[in-house]
Structure formats: structure tokens, C-alpha cells
XYZ file of N, CA and C in Angstrom:
486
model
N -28.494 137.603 127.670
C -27.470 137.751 126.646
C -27.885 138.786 125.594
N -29.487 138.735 125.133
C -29.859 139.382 124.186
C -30.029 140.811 124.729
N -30.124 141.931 124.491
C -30.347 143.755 125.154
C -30.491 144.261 123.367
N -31.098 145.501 124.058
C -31.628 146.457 122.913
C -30.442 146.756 121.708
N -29.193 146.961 122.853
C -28.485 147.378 121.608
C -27.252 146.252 121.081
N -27.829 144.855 121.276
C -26.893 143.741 120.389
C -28.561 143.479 119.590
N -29.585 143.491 119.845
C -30.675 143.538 118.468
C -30.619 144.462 117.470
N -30.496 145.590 117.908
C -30.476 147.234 117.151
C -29.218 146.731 116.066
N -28.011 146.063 116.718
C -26.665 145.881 116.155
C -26.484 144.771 114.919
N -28.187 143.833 115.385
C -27.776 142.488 114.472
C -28.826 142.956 113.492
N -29.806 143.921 113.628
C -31.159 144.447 112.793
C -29.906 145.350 111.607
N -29.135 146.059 112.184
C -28.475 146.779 111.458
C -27.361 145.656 109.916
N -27.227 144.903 110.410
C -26.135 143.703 110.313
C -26.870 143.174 109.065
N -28.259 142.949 109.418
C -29.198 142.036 108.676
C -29.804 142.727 107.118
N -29.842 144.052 107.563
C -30.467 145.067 106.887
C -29.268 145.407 105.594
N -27.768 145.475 106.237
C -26.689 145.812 105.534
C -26.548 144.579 104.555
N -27.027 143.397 104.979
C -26.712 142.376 104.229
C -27.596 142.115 103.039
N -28.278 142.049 103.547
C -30.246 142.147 102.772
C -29.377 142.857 101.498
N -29.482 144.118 101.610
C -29.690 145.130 100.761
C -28.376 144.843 99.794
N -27.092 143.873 100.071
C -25.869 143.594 98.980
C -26.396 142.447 98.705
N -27.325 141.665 98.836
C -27.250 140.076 98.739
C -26.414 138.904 98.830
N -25.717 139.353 100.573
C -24.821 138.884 100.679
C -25.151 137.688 102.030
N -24.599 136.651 102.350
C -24.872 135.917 103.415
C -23.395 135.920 103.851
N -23.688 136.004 105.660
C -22.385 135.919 106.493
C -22.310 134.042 106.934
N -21.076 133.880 107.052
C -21.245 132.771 108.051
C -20.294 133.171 109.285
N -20.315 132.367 110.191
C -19.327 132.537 111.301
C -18.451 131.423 111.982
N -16.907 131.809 112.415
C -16.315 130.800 113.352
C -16.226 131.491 114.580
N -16.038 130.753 115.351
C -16.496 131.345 117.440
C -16.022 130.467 117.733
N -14.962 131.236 119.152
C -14.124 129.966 119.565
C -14.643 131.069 120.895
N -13.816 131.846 121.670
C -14.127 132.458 122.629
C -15.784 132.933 122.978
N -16.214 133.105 122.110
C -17.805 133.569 121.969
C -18.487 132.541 122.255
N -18.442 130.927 121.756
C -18.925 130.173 122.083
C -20.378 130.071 121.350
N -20.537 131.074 119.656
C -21.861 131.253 119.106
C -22.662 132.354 119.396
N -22.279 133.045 120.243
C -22.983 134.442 120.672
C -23.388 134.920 119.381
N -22.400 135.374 118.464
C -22.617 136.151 117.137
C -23.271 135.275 116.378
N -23.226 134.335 116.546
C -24.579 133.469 115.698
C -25.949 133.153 116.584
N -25.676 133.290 117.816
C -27.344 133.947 118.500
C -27.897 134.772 118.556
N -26.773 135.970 118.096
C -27.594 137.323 118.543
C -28.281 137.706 116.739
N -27.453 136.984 115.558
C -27.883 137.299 114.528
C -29.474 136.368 114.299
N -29.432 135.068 114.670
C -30.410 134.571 114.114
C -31.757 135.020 115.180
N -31.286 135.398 116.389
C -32.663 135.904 116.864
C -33.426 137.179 116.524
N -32.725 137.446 114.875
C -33.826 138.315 114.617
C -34.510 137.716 113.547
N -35.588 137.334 113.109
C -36.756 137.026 112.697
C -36.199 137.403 110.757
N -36.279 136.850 110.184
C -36.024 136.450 108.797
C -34.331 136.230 108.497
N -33.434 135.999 109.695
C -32.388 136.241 109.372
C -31.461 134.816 108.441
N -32.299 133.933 108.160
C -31.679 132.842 107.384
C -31.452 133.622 105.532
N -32.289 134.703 106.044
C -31.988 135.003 104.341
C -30.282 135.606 103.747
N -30.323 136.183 105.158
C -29.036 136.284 105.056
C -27.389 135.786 105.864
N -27.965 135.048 107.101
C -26.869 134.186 107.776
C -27.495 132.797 107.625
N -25.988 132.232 107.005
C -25.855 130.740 106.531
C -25.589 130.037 107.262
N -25.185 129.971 108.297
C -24.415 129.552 109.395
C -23.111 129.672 110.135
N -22.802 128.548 111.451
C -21.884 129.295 111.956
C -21.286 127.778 112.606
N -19.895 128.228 112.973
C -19.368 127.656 113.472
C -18.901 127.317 114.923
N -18.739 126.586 116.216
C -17.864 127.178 117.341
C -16.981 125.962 117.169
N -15.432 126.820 117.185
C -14.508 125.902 117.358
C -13.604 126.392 118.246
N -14.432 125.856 119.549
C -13.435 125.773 120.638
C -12.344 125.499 121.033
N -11.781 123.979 120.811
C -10.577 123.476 120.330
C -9.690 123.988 119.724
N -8.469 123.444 119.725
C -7.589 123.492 118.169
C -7.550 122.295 117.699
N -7.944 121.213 117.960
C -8.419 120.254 116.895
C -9.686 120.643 116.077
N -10.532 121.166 116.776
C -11.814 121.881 116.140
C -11.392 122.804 114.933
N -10.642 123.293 115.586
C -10.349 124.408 114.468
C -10.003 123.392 113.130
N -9.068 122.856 113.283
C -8.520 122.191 112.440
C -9.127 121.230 111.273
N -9.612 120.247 112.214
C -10.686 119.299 111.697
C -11.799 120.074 110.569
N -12.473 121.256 111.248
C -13.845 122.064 110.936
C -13.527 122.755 110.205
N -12.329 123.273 110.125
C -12.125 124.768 109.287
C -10.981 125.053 108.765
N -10.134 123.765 109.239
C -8.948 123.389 108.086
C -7.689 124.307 108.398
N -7.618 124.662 109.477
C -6.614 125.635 110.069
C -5.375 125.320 110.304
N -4.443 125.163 109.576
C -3.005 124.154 109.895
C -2.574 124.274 111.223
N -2.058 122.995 111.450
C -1.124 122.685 112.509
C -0.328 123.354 112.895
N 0.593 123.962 111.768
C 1.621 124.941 111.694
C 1.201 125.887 112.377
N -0.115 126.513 111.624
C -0.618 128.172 112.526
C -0.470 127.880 113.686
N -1.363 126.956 114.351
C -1.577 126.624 115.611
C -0.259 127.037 116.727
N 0.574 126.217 116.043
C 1.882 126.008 116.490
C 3.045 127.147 116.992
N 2.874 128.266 116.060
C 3.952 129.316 115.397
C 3.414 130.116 116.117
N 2.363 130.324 116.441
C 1.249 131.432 116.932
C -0.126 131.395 117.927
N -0.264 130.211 117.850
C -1.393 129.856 119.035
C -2.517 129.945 118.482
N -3.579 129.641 119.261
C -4.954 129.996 118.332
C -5.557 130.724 118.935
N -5.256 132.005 119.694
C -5.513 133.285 119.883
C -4.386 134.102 119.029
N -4.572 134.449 117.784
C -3.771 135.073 117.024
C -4.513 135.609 115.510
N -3.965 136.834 115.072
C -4.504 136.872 113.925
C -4.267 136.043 112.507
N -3.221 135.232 112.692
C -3.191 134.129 111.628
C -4.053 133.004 111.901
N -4.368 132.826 112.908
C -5.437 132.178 113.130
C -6.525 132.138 112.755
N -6.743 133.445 113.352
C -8.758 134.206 112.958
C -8.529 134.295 111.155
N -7.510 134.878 110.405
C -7.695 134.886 108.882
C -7.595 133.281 108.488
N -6.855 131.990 109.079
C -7.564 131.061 108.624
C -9.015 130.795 109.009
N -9.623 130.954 109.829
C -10.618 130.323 110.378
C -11.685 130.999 109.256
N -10.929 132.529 109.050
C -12.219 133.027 107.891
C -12.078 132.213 106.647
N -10.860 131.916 105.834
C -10.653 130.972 104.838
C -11.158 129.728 105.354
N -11.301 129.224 106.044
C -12.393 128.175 105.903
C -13.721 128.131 106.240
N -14.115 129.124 106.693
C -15.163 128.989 107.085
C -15.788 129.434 105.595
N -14.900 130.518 104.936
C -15.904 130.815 103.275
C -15.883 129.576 102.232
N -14.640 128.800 102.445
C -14.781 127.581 101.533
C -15.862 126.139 102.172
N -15.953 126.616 103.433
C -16.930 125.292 103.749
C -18.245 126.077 103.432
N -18.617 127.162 103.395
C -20.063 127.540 103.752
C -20.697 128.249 102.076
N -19.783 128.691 101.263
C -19.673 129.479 100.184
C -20.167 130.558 100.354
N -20.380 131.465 101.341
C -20.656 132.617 101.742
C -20.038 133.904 101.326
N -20.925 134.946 100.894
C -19.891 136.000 100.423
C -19.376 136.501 101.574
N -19.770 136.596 103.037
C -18.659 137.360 104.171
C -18.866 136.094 105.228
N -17.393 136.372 105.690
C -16.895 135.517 106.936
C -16.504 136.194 107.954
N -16.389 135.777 109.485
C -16.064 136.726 110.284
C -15.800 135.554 111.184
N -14.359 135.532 112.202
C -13.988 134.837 112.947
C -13.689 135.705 114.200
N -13.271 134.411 115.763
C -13.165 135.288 116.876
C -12.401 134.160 117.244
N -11.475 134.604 118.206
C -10.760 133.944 119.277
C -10.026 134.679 120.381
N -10.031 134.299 121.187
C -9.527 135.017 122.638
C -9.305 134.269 124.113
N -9.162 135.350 124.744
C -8.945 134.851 126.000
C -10.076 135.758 126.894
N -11.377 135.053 127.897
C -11.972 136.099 128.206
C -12.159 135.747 129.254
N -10.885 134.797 130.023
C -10.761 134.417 131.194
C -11.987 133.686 132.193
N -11.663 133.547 133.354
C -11.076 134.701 134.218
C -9.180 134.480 134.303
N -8.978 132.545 133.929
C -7.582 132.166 133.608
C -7.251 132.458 132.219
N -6.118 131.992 132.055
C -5.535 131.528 130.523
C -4.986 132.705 130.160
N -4.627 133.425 130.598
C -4.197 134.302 130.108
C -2.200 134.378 130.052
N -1.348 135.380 129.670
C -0.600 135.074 129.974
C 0.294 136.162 129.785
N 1.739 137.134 129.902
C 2.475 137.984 129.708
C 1.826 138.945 128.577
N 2.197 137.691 127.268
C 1.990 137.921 126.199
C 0.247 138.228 125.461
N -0.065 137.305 126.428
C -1.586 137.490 125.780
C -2.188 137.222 127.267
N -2.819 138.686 127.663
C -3.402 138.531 128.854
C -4.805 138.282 128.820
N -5.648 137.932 129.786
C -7.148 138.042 129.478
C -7.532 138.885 128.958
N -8.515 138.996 128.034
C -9.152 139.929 128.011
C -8.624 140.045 126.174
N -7.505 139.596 125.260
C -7.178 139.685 124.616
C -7.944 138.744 123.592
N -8.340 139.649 122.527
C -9.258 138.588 121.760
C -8.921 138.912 119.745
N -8.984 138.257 118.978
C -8.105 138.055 117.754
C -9.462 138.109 116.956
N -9.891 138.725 115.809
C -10.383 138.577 114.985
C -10.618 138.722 113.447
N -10.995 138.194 112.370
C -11.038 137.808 111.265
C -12.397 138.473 110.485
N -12.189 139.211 109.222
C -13.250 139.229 108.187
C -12.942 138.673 107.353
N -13.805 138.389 106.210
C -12.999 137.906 105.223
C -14.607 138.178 104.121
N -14.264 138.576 103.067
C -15.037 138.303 101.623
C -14.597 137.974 100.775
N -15.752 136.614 99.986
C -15.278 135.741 99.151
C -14.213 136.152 97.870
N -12.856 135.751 98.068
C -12.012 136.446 96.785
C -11.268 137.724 97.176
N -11.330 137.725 98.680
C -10.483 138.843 98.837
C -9.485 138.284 100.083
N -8.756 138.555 100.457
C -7.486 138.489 101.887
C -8.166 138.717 103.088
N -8.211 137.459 103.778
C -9.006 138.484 105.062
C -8.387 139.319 105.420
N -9.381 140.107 106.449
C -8.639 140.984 107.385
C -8.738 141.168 108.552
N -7.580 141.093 109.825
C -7.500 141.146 111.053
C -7.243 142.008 111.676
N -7.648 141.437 113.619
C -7.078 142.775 114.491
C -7.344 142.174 115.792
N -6.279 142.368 116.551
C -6.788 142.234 118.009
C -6.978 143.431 118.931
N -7.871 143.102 119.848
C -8.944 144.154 120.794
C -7.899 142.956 122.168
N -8.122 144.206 122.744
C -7.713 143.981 124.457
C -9.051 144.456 125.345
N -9.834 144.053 125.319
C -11.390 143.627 126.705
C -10.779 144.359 127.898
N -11.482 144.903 128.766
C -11.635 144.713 130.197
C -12.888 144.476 130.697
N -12.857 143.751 131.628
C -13.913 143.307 132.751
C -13.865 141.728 132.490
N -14.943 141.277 133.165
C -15.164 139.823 133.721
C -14.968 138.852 132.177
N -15.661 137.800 132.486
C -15.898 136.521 130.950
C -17.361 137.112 130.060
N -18.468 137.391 130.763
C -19.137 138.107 130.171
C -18.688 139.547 129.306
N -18.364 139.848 130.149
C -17.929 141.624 129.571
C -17.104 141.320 127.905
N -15.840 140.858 128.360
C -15.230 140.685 127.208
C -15.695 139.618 126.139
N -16.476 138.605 126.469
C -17.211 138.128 125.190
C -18.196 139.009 124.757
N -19.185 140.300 125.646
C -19.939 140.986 125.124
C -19.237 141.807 124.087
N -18.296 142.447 124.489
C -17.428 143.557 123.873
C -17.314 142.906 122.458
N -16.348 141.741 122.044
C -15.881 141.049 121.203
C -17.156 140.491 120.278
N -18.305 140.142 120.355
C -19.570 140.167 119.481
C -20.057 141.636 118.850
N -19.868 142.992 119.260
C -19.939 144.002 119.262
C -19.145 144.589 118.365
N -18.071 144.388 118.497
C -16.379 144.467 118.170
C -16.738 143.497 116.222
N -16.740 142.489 116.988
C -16.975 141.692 115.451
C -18.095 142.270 114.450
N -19.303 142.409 114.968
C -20.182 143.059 114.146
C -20.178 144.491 113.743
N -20.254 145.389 114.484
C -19.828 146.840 114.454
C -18.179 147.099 113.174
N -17.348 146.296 113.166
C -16.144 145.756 111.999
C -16.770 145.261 111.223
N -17.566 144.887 111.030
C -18.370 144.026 109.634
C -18.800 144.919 108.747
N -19.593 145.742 109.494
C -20.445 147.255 108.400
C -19.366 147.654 107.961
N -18.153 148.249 109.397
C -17.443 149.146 108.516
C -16.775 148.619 107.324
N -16.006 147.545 107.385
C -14.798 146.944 106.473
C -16.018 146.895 105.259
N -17.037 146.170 105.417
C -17.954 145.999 104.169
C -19.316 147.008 103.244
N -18.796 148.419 103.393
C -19.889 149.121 103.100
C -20.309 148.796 101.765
């Protein structure tokens, strides 16, 4: 799971954070925690990631991170109203100055017209500001597109937060 350039990516991540004195936390529903494995396996990284979430479910979501029923409902929980709640709760449960959420489809099923595999929804958010979203369309296998989408999430983190 771990390669040179998701360390290079979370060293970069760690370094950007360090230097604002800022701590990330995370929600992972499609990822399944990837972005919270690939960050904490670098060596001092509690100074700046607080923790993380996987909410697989949509009761998970809900229960953990306070994501209404409604969203769920109106939009599914592969959606960007989704991923911007999941960042609003994940900053009020964790008090973290940055949040970053994921959800998708990275198959090889579940997919559908509207939202085919490979389609994955995600969330930033800093404390006191609106998150902000976007969905990425993946190709290749369940690996591929959860690799892409940890990549995707972090590589969006620097930029939105310089």
C-alpha cells in the first residue's frame, strides 16, 4: 500500500502542516483509512494528524459525524454534500484546524448510470470556513481508484491550504 511517492506525498503533507501549526483529521468511507495510514506512517506525525475516521456506512456516517438523514437521502453518500458534511463533523468532533473527507465508488460493483465506478466525492474543510468539494472519476481496478483518491485528497490539501 505504502511506495515512495504516497511517503514523499504524506512527508510533504506533514511538513506543510508542521510549519502552519495546524492538525488534519480525516473521514474515509471508500478509502477505508488509507489517508490515515499513509499519514501516520511517517514517524512524528501525531504532531500534526489528530485522527481519523472510516465511515463506511451511512449509519456510520451519521451516528460518527452527524451527517443528516436528509443528505443521505436527496443525494446519496457518494456526493459532495455529503463529503462537506462529513468535513463539518469531523472538525467539530476532532477540533482540528483542517478536515478532509472521501467517498466513492471503487467497485468492481456499485456503481451505476449516474455514478459509475470509479466515481469518488471529496471534502476539505478549515476550521471557520465552508468546506470545499469535488468529484474525480478513477479508472482502473478497487486498488487503482482508492490509490488515485488518497493522492487526489492529499495533493488538494496543499493546494486549497497554502
Amino acid at each position: 500500500m505504502m511506495d515512495a511517492h504516497l511517503d514523499a506525498l504524506a512527508r510533504r503533507v506533514g511538513e506543510h502542516l508542521q510549519a502552519r501549526h495546524w492538525r488534519l483529521a480525516t473521514a474515509e468511507s471508500c478509502t477505508g483509512g488509507w489517508v490515515a495510514q499513509v499519514v501516520t506512517a511517517i514517524a512524528g506525525s501525531s504532531a500534526w494528524f489528530d485522527g481519523g475516521f472510516v465511515t463506511y456506512s451511512n449509519e456510520a456516517k451519521q451516528r460518527l459525524l452527524g451527517v443528516p438523514s436528509i443528505t443521505l437521502a436527496r443525494h446519496g453518500a457518494v456526493s459532495e454534500a455529503t463529503t462537506a458534511a462529513m468535513v463539518r463533523g469531523t472538525l467539530e468532533r476532532c477540533g482540528t484546524e483542517l478536515a478532509l473527507s472521501i467517498s466513492g465508488i471503487a467497485g468492481p460493483g456499485g456503481g451505476s448510470p449516474t455514478k459509475p465506478v470509479g466515481t469518488v466525492c471529496f471534502g476539505w474543510g478549515k476550521a471557520g470556513e465552508a468546506p470545499r468539494t469535488a468529484t474525480c472519476h478513477f479508472k482502473g481496478d478497487r486498488e487503482s481508484v482508492r490509490r488515485q483518491a488518497v493522492i487526489h485528497a492529499l495533493e488538494t490539501l496543499l493546494a486549497h491550504y497554502p
